[in-house]
Short mmCIF file of C-alpha atoms in Angstrom, two decimals:
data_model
loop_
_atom_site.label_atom_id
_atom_site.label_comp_id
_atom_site.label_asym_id
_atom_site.label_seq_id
_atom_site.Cartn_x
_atom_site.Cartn_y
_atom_site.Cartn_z
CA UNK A 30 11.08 2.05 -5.00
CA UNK A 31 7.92 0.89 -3.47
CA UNK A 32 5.01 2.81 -4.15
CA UNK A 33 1.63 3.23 -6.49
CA UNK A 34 3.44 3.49 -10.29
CA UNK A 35 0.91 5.17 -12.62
CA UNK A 36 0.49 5.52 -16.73
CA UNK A 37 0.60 7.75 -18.06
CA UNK A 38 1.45 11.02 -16.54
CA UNK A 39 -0.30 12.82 -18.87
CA UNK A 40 -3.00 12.72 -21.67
CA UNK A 41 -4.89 14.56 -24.21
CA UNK A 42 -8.02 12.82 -25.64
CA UNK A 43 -10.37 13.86 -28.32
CA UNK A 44 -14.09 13.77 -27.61
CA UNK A 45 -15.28 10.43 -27.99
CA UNK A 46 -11.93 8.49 -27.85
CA UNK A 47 -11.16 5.89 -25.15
CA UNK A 48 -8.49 5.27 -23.07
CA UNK A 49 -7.33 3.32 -20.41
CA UNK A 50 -5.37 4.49 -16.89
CA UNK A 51 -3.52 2.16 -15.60
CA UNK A 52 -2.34 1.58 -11.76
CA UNK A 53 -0.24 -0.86 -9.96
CA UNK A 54 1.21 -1.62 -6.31
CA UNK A 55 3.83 -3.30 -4.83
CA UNK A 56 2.86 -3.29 -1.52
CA UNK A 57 0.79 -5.98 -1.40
CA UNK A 58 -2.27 -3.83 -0.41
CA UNK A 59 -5.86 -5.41 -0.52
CA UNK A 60 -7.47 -2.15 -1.32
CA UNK A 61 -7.41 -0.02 -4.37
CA UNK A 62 -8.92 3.38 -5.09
CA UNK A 63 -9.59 5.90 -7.93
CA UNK A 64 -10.05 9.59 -6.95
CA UNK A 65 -10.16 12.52 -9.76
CA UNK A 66 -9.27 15.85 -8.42
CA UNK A 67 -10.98 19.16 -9.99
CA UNK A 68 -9.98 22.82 -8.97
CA UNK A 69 -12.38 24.00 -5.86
CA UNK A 70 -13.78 19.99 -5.35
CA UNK A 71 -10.84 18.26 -3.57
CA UNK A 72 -10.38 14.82 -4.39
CA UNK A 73 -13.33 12.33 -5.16
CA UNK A 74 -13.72 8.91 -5.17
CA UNK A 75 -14.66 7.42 -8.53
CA UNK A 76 -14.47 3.71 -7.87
CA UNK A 77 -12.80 1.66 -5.14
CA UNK A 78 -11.62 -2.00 -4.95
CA UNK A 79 -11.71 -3.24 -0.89
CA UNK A 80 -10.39 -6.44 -2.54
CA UNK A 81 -9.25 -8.81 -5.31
CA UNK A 82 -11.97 -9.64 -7.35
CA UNK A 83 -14.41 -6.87 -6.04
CA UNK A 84 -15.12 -3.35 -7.09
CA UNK A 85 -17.42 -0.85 -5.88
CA UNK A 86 -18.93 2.54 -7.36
CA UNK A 87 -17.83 5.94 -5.46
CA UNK A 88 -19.06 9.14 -5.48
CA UNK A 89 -18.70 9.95 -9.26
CA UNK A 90 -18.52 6.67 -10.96
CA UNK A 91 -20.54 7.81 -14.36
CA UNK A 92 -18.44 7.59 -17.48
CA UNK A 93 -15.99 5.12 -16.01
CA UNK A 94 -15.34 1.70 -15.51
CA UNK A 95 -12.90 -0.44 -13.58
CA UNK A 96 -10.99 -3.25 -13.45
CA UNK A 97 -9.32 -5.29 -10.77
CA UNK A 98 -7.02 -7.40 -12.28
CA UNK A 99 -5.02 -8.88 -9.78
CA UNK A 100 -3.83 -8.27 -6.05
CA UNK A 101 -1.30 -5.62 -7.62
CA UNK A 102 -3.47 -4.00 -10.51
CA UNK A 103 -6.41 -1.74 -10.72
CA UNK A 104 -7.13 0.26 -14.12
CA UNK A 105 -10.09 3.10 -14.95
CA UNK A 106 -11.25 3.00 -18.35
CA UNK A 107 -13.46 5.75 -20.40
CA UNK A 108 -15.40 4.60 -22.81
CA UNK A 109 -16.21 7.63 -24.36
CA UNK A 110 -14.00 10.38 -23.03
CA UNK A 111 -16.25 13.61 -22.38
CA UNK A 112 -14.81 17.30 -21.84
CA UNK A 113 -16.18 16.69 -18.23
CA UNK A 114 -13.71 14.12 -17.35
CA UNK A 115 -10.99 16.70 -17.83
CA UNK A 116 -9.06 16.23 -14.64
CA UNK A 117 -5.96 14.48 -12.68
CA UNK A 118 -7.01 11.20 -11.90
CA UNK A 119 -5.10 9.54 -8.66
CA UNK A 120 -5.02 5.84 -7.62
CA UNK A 121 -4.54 4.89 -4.42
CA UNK A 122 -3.98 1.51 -2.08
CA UNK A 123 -4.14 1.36 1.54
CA UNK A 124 -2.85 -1.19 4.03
CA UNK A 125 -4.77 -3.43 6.70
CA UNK A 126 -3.71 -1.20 9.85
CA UNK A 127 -5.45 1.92 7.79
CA UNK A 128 -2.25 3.70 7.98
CA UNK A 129 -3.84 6.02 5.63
CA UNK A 130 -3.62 5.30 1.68
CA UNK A 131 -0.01 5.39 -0.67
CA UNK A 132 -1.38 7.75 -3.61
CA UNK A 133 0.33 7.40 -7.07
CA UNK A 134 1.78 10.52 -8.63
CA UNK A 135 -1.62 11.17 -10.97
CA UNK A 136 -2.75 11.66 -14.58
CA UNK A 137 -2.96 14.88 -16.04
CA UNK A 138 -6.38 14.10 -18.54
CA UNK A 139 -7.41 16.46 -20.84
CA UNK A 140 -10.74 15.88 -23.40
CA UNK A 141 -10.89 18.35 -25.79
CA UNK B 23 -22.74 10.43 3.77
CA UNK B 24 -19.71 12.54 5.69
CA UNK B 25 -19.26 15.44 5.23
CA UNK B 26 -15.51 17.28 5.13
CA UNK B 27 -15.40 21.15 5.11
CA UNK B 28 -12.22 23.52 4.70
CA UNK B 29 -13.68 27.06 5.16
CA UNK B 30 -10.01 28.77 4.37
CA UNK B 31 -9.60 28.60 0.71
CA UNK B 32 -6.53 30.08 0.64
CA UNK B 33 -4.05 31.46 3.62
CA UNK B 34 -0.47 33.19 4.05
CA UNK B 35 1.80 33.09 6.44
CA UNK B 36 5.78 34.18 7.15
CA UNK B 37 8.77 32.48 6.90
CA UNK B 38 8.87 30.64 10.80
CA UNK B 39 5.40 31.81 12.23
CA UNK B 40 2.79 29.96 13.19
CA UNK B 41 -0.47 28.99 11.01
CA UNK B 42 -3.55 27.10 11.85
CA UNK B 43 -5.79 25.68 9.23
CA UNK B 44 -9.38 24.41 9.97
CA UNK B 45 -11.46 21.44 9.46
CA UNK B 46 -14.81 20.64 10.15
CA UNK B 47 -16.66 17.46 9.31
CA UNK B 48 -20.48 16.03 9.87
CA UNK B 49 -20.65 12.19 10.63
CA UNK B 50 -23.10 9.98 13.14
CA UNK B 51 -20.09 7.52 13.30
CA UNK B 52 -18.21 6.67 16.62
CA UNK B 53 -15.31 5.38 15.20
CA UNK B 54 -13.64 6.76 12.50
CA UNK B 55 -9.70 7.92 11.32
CA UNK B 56 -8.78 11.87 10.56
CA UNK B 57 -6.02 12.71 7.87
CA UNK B 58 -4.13 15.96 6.86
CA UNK B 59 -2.60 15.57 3.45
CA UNK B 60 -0.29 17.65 2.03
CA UNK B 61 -0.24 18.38 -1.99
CA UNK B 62 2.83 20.49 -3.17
CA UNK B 63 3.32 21.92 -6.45
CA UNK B 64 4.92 18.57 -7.58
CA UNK B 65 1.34 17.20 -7.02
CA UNK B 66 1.94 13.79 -5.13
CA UNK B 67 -0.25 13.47 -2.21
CA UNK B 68 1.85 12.96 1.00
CA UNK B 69 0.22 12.23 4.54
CA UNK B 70 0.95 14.38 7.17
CA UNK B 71 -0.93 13.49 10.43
CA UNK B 72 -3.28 11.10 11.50
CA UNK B 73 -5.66 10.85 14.43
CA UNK B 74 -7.65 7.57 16.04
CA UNK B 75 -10.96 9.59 17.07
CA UNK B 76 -10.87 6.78 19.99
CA UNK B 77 -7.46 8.61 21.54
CA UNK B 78 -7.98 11.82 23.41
CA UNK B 79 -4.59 12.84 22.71
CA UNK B 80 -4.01 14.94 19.94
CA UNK B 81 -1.22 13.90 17.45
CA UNK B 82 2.04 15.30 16.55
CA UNK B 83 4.60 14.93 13.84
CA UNK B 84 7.66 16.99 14.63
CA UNK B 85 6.29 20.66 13.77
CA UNK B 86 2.98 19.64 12.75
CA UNK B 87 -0.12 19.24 15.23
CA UNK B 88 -3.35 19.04 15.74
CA UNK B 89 -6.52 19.87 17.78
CA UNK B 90 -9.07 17.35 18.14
CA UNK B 91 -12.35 18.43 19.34
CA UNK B 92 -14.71 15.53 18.91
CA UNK B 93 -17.70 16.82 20.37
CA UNK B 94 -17.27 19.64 18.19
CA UNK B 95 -16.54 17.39 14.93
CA UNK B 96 -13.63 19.68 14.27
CA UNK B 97 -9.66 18.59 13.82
CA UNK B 98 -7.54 21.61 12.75
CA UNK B 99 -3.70 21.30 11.86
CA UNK B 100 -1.55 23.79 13.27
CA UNK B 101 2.27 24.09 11.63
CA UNK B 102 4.45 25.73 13.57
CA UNK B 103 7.74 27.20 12.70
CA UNK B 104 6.51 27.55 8.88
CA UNK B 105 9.14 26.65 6.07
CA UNK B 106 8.85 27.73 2.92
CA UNK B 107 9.02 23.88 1.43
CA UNK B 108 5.57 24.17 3.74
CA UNK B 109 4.02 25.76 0.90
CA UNK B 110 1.20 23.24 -0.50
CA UNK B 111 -2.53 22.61 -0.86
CA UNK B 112 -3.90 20.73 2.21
CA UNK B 113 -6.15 18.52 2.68
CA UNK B 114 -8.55 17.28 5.35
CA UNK B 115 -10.07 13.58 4.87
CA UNK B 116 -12.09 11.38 7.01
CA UNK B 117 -12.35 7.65 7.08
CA UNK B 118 -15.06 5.62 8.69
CA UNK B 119 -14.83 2.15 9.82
CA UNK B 120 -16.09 -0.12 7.42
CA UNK B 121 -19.52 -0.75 6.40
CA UNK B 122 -20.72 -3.28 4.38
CA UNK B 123 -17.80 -3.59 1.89
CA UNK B 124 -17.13 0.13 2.19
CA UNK B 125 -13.28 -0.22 1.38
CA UNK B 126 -12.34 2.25 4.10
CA UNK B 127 -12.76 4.93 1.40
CA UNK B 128 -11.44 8.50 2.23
CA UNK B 129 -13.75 11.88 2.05
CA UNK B 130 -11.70 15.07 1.17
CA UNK B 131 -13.16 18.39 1.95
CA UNK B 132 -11.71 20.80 -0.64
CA UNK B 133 -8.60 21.68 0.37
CA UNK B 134 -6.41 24.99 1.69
CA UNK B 135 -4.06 26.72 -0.43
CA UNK B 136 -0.89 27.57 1.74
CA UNK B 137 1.70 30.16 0.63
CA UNK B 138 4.42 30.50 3.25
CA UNK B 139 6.48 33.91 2.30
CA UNK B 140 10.41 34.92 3.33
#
């Protein structure tokens, strides 16, 4: 089926460890996003890519970096995972006529 | 930066009544895109209704509408005939037009817990 396929679906991390979310579309969608959700905050944007080859900070970017790999791929990595990041992580893509965004099913992270 | 604010945390309603739940928002932007997203218990985020703030007309999606008061910077959803697969976290999000390189990111305010009962 067509859609935003993300690994894994869940995750417990140590303190410390790193660790690498991974996100890919088969859409064919120029624009990628990375949102982490926390009880009572909604969803926030962490780090966007409007197209292949860029990428752009968000609201919360600290503690995470991104990659755009190709047209279909865009990962979030933590260096050095922090209790703080605890949270379900979603990636999104979004098509030219701004539709509104395809959102993967999320990451269930916890750093313990 | 805009601004997206859901002052219902949670709300109730009965099997096939009416709800409406509220959104406010805070932007100097002319042009811009309104979302209501829907998250059930299975936690995949699935659009609802979208609204052009360049149409007057408010939009509608079978038992789901809403009213768009642009002056007012508000844009509530209103689900009629309630079903219990209804039953979700929703979410209001803005999008402006794009700025710079902006990526036609979406703002969430912080969502509505919905329990529809029998």
């Amino acid at each position: 089926n067509a859609g935003v396929t993300q690994t894994p679906k869940f995750q417990v991390l140590k303190t410390g460890q790193s660790m690498t979310l991974q996100c890919a579309q088969d859409m064919n969608h120029n624009s990628m996003y990375w949102y982490r959700q926390d009880p009572g905050m909604g969803l926030r944007l962490i780090y966007y890519s409007a197209s292949e080859g860029t990428t752009d900070k968000g609201e919360v970017p600290n503690g995470y970096n991104v990659s755009r790999l190709n047209k279909r791929e865009f990962s979030l990595r933590l260096e050095s995972a922090a209790p703080s990041q605890t949270s379900v992580y979603f990636c999104a893509s979004r098509s030219r006529d701004r539709a509104g965004y395809t959102f993967g099913s999320g990451t269930r992270l916890t750093v313990v | 930066a805009q601004t997206v604010t859901q002052s219902q945390p949670e709300m109730s309603v009965q099997e096939a009544e009416t709800v409406t739940l509220s959104c406010t928002y805070d932007t100097s932007e002319s042009n811009y895109y309104l979302f209501w997203y829907k998250q059930p218990p299975s936690r995949q985020m699935i659009l609802v209704i979208r609204q052009e703030a360049y149409k007057q007309q408010n939009a509608t999606e079978n038992r789901f509408s809403v009213n768009f008061q642009k002056a007012a910077k508000s844009f509530s959803l209103k689900i009629s005939d309630s079903q219990l697969g209804d039953t979700a976290m929703y979410f209001c999000a803005f999008m402006k037009q794009p700025f710079s390189n902006s990526g036609y990111a979406l703002n969430f305010g912080k969502g509505t817990s919905l329990l529809v009962t029998p």
